[in-house]
C-alpha cells in the first residue's frame, strides 16, 4: 500500500527564515512525488514534481529514496508563501495515476 | 482557457437525501478523478475515468456512491441516502493524457457537502 506522511499540521516561521516542510512516503515501486499548494480561497494547484527538478517560487524538493523522503525547502520565506501544502504520491500507471495525499501542513509566515 | 469547474459549490442535504455533484473537466482531458476531502485531512481517491470508462472505483466508500461519465467529458458523482459521515469537500481533477504518462492533475474548486 502507498502512504504519505506529513508530520507537522502547522509550521510557523518568520519572514526571511528558511522553511522545510517534511514529507515521508512508503511505496514498494517507483513512485512519482508531488507537492500541491492551496492558497486561501483558491483551488489545489501543483507546486512542483520531482521528475521536473524545477525550482518554483523559490521552492525545491529532492527525492531521497534511501530515506523515502521528499521534503520541501525554501531558503527565505515570504509572506505570500502562507498556504496549505500537501505532499502526494502517484504509483504505477496501473493505478491510473491516482494520487495519495498526506494530511497537509499549514505554513504560516509571520512578519 | 477555462479550468475544471464543479457545481454546486455548496450543498446542504438532509440525512437520507440523494445528491448529485457535477464536474466539467478541461476540454480534451482524457483522465478524470474524484477525491473526497474530510475536514483536516488530505484528499482521498474515490474513482478514476479514462474517457467514459470507469477503470478504478476502489476508493468509493460504499455502494451508496456512484459515478458516471457517459460521454467522456462531464462527470457526475451521486451519493444516495446521504449520511453525516459523507460531509466533506468533493474534488474533481482532470489530466490530458492517459497512463503510463504521469501528467499533472488539474483540480476544480470542489463541492462542499454538508449532511444534517
CSV table of C-alpha atoms in Angstrom, one decimal:
chain,number,residue,atom,x,y,z
A,1,UNK,CA,0.0,0.0,0.0
A,2,UNK,CA,1.1,3.5,-0.6
A,3,UNK,CA,1.2,6.1,2.2
A,4,UNK,CA,2.3,9.7,2.6
A,5,UNK,CA,3.1,11.2,6.0
A,6,UNK,CA,3.4,14.9,6.8
A,7,UNK,CA,4.2,15.0,10.5
A,8,UNK,CA,3.5,18.7,11.0
A,9,UNK,CA,0.0,20.1,10.9
A,10,UNK,CA,1.2,23.6,11.4
A,11,UNK,CA,4.6,25.3,10.7
A,12,UNK,CA,5.1,28.9,11.7
A,13,UNK,CA,8.2,30.8,10.6
A,14,UNK,CA,9.3,34.4,10.4
A,15,UNK,CA,9.7,36.2,7.0
A,16,UNK,CA,13.1,35.6,5.7
A,17,UNK,CA,13.7,32.4,7.7
A,18,UNK,CA,14.3,29.1,6.0
A,19,UNK,CA,11.4,26.7,5.5
A,20,UNK,CA,11.4,22.9,5.4
A,21,UNK,CA,8.1,21.0,5.1
A,22,UNK,CA,8.6,17.4,5.8
A,23,UNK,CA,7.2,14.5,3.8
A,24,UNK,CA,7.9,10.8,4.0
A,25,UNK,CA,6.4,8.1,1.9
A,26,UNK,CA,6.1,4.3,1.7
A,27,UNK,CA,5.7,2.6,-1.6
A,28,UNK,CA,7.4,-0.5,-2.9
A,29,UNK,CA,7.8,0.5,-6.5
A,30,UNK,CA,9.0,3.7,-8.3
A,31,UNK,CA,6.7,6.5,-7.2
A,32,UNK,CA,6.4,10.0,-8.5
A,33,UNK,CA,6.2,12.6,-5.8
A,34,UNK,CA,4.5,16.0,-5.9
A,35,UNK,CA,3.9,19.0,-3.8
A,36,UNK,CA,0.5,20.7,-4.2
A,37,UNK,CA,-0.4,24.0,-2.6
A,38,UNK,CA,-3.7,25.6,-1.7
A,39,UNK,CA,-3.7,29.3,-1.1
A,40,UNK,CA,-6.5,30.9,0.9
A,41,UNK,CA,-9.8,30.6,-1.0
A,42,UNK,CA,-8.1,29.1,-4.1
A,43,UNK,CA,-8.1,25.6,-5.6
A,44,UNK,CA,-5.5,23.0,-5.1
A,45,UNK,CA,-2.6,23.5,-7.6
A,46,UNK,CA,0.6,21.8,-8.4
A,47,UNK,CA,3.7,23.4,-7.0
A,48,UNK,CA,6.3,21.0,-8.2
A,49,UNK,CA,7.0,17.4,-9.1
A,50,UNK,CA,10.3,15.5,-8.5
A,51,UNK,CA,10.9,14.4,-12.1
A,52,UNK,CA,11.0,18.0,-13.4
A,53,UNK,CA,13.7,19.1,-10.9
A,54,UNK,CA,12.5,22.6,-11.2
A,55,UNK,CA,12.5,25.4,-8.6
A,56,UNK,CA,9.1,27.0,-8.4
A,57,UNK,CA,8.6,30.2,-6.4
A,58,UNK,CA,12.0,29.5,-4.8
A,59,UNK,CA,10.9,26.1,-3.5
A,60,UNK,CA,12.8,22.9,-4.2
A,61,UNK,CA,12.3,19.3,-3.2
A,62,UNK,CA,14.7,16.4,-3.5
A,63,UNK,CA,13.6,12.8,-3.6
A,64,UNK,CA,15.7,10.8,-1.2
A,65,UNK,CA,14.9,7.1,-1.9
A,66,UNK,CA,17.1,5.9,0.9
A,67,UNK,CA,15.1,7.9,3.5
A,68,UNK,CA,11.9,7.7,1.5
A,69,UNK,CA,11.5,11.4,1.9
A,70,UNK,CA,10.6,14.4,-0.3
A,71,UNK,CA,11.0,17.4,1.9
A,72,UNK,CA,10.0,20.8,0.5
A,73,UNK,CA,12.5,23.6,1.2
A,74,UNK,CA,12.9,27.3,0.6
A,75,UNK,CA,15.8,29.4,1.9
A,76,UNK,CA,13.9,32.6,2.6
A,77,UNK,CA,10.2,32.5,3.5
A,78,UNK,CA,7.9,35.2,2.1
A,79,UNK,CA,4.6,36.3,3.4
A,80,UNK,CA,2.8,35.1,0.2
A,81,UNK,CA,4.1,31.6,0.9
A,82,UNK,CA,1.5,31.2,3.7
A,83,UNK,CA,-0.8,28.4,2.5
A,84,UNK,CA,-1.7,24.7,2.9
A,85,UNK,CA,0.9,22.3,1.4
A,86,UNK,CA,0.2,18.7,0.5
A,87,UNK,CA,2.7,16.1,-0.4
A,88,UNK,CA,1.3,13.5,-2.8
A,89,UNK,CA,2.5,10.3,-4.4
A,90,UNK,CA,1.5,8.6,-7.7
A,91,UNK,CA,2.2,5.0,-8.0
A,92,UNK,CA,2.4,2.7,-11.0
A,93,UNK,CA,0.3,3.5,-14.1
A,94,UNK,CA,-1.9,0.6,-13.4
A,95,UNK,CA,-3.4,2.7,-10.6
A,96,UNK,CA,-4.5,5.2,-13.2
A,97,UNK,CA,-2.1,7.8,-11.8
A,98,UNK,CA,-4.3,8.3,-8.7
A,99,UNK,CA,-2.7,10.5,-6.1
A,100,UNK,CA,-2.2,9.5,-2.5
A,101,UNK,CA,-2.0,12.7,-0.3
A,102,UNK,CA,-0.6,13.4,3.1
A,103,UNK,CA,-2.7,15.2,5.6
A,104,UNK,CA,-1.1,18.6,4.8
A,105,UNK,CA,1.0,21.2,6.6
A,106,UNK,CA,-0.3,24.7,7.1
A,107,UNK,CA,2.6,27.1,6.6
A,108,UNK,CA,2.2,30.5,8.3
A,109,UNK,CA,4.8,33.1,7.6
A,110,UNK,CA,4.9,35.9,10.1
A,111,UNK,CA,6.2,39.3,9.7
B,1,UNK,CA,-8.7,28.6,-21.1
B,2,UNK,CA,-11.2,27.6,-18.5
B,3,UNK,CA,-10.1,25.3,-15.8
B,4,UNK,CA,-12.0,22.4,-14.1
B,5,UNK,CA,-15.4,23.5,-12.9
B,6,UNK,CA,-17.7,21.9,-10.3
B,7,UNK,CA,-21.3,22.5,-9.3
B,8,UNK,CA,-22.8,23.2,-7.0
B,9,UNK,CA,-20.1,24.8,-4.9
B,10,UNK,CA,-22.1,24.2,-1.7
B,11,UNK,CA,-24.7,21.6,-0.9
B,12,UNK,CA,-26.7,21.1,2.2
B,13,UNK,CA,-28.6,17.8,2.4
B,14,UNK,CA,-30.8,16.2,5.0
B,15,UNK,CA,-29.7,12.8,6.0
B,16,UNK,CA,-31.2,10.2,3.7
B,17,UNK,CA,-31.4,12.6,0.8
B,18,UNK,CA,-29.8,11.8,-2.6
B,19,UNK,CA,-27.3,14.3,-4.1
B,20,UNK,CA,-25.6,14.7,-7.4
B,21,UNK,CA,-22.3,16.6,-7.9
B,22,UNK,CA,-21.1,17.7,-11.3
B,23,UNK,CA,-17.7,18.1,-12.7
B,24,UNK,CA,-16.7,19.7,-16.0
B,25,UNK,CA,-13.1,18.8,-16.8
B,26,UNK,CA,-10.8,20.8,-19.0
B,27,UNK,CA,-11.8,20.2,-22.6
B,28,UNK,CA,-9.9,17.3,-24.2
B,29,UNK,CA,-8.7,15.9,-21.0
B,30,UNK,CA,-8.9,12.1,-21.1
B,31,UNK,CA,-8.4,11.3,-17.4
B,32,UNK,CA,-10.9,12.3,-14.7
B,33,UNK,CA,-10.6,11.7,-10.9
B,34,UNK,CA,-12.8,12.2,-7.9
B,35,UNK,CA,-11.4,12.8,-4.5
B,36,UNK,CA,-13.1,13.2,-1.1
B,37,UNK,CA,-11.5,15.6,1.4
B,38,UNK,CA,-12.8,15.4,5.0
B,39,UNK,CA,-12.1,18.3,7.4
B,40,UNK,CA,-8.5,18.4,8.4
B,41,UNK,CA,-7.4,15.7,6.0
B,42,UNK,CA,-5.8,15.4,2.7
B,43,UNK,CA,-7.9,14.5,-0.4
B,44,UNK,CA,-8.6,10.7,-0.7
B,45,UNK,CA,-9.1,9.0,-4.0
B,46,UNK,CA,-12.6,7.8,-4.9
B,47,UNK,CA,-12.7,6.8,-8.5
B,48,UNK,CA,-11.0,7.3,-11.9
B,49,UNK,CA,-12.3,7.5,-15.5
B,50,UNK,CA,-10.4,7.2,-18.8
B,51,UNK,CA,-12.8,8.8,-21.3
B,52,UNK,CA,-16.1,7.2,-20.5
B,53,UNK,CA,-14.7,4.0,-18.9
B,54,UNK,CA,-14.6,3.8,-15.1
B,55,UNK,CA,-11.3,2.0,-14.6
B,56,UNK,CA,-10.9,2.2,-10.9
B,57,UNK,CA,-13.6,2.6,-8.3
B,58,UNK,CA,-11.6,1.2,-5.4
B,59,UNK,CA,-11.9,4.3,-3.3
B,60,UNK,CA,-15.7,4.5,-3.3
B,61,UNK,CA,-16.6,4.1,0.4
B,62,UNK,CA,-19.9,2.2,-0.1
B,63,UNK,CA,-22.4,1.2,-2.7
B,64,UNK,CA,-24.3,4.4,-2.0
B,65,UNK,CA,-21.6,6.2,-4.1
B,66,UNK,CA,-21.9,6.0,-7.8
B,67,UNK,CA,-20.1,7.9,-10.5
B,68,UNK,CA,-20.5,8.2,-14.3
B,69,UNK,CA,-19.0,9.9,-17.3
B,70,UNK,CA,-21.2,8.7,-20.1
B,71,UNK,CA,-19.8,10.8,-23.0
B,72,UNK,CA,-16.3,11.0,-21.8
B,73,UNK,CA,-16.5,14.6,-20.7
B,74,UNK,CA,-18.8,15.8,-17.9
B,75,UNK,CA,-18.9,13.5,-14.8
B,76,UNK,CA,-21.4,13.2,-12.1
B,77,UNK,CA,-20.8,11.8,-8.6
B,78,UNK,CA,-24.0,10.6,-7.0
B,79,UNK,CA,-24.5,9.8,-3.3
B,80,UNK,CA,-27.6,8.0,-2.3
B,81,UNK,CA,-29.2,8.1,1.1
B,82,UNK,CA,-26.6,10.6,2.4
B,83,UNK,CA,-25.2,10.1,5.9
B,84,UNK,CA,-23.5,12.6,8.2
B,85,UNK,CA,-20.1,10.9,7.5
B,86,UNK,CA,-20.5,11.9,3.9
B,87,UNK,CA,-19.9,15.5,4.8
B,88,UNK,CA,-16.7,16.6,3.0
B,89,UNK,CA,-15.4,18.5,0.1
B,90,UNK,CA,-15.6,16.6,-3.1
B,91,UNK,CA,-12.8,17.4,-5.6
B,92,UNK,CA,-12.7,16.6,-9.2
B,93,UNK,CA,-9.4,16.6,-11.2
B,94,UNK,CA,-8.5,16.0,-14.8
B,95,UNK,CA,-5.4,15.4,-16.8
B,96,UNK,CA,-4.7,15.4,-20.5
B,97,UNK,CA,-3.3,12.0,-21.3
B,98,UNK,CA,-3.8,8.5,-20.1
B,99,UNK,CA,-1.3,6.3,-18.3
B,100,UNK,CA,1.6,5.5,-18.5
B,101,UNK,CA,2.1,9.2,-18.8
B,102,UNK,CA,2.1,10.7,-15.4
B,103,UNK,CA,0.6,14.0,-16.0
B,104,UNK,CA,-0.3,16.9,-13.8
B,105,UNK,CA,-3.8,16.7,-12.4
B,106,UNK,CA,-5.7,20.0,-12.5
B,107,UNK,CA,-8.2,20.4,-9.7
B,108,UNK,CA,-11.6,22.0,-9.6
B,109,UNK,CA,-12.7,24.3,-6.7
B,110,UNK,CA,-14.6,21.4,-5.0
B,111,UNK,CA,-18.2,20.9,-3.8
B,112,UNK,CA,-18.6,21.3,-0.1
B,113,UNK,CA,-21.3,18.9,1.1
B,114,UNK,CA,-22.9,19.2,4.5
B,115,UNK,CA,-25.3,16.5,5.6
B,116,UNK,CA,-27.5,17.4,8.5
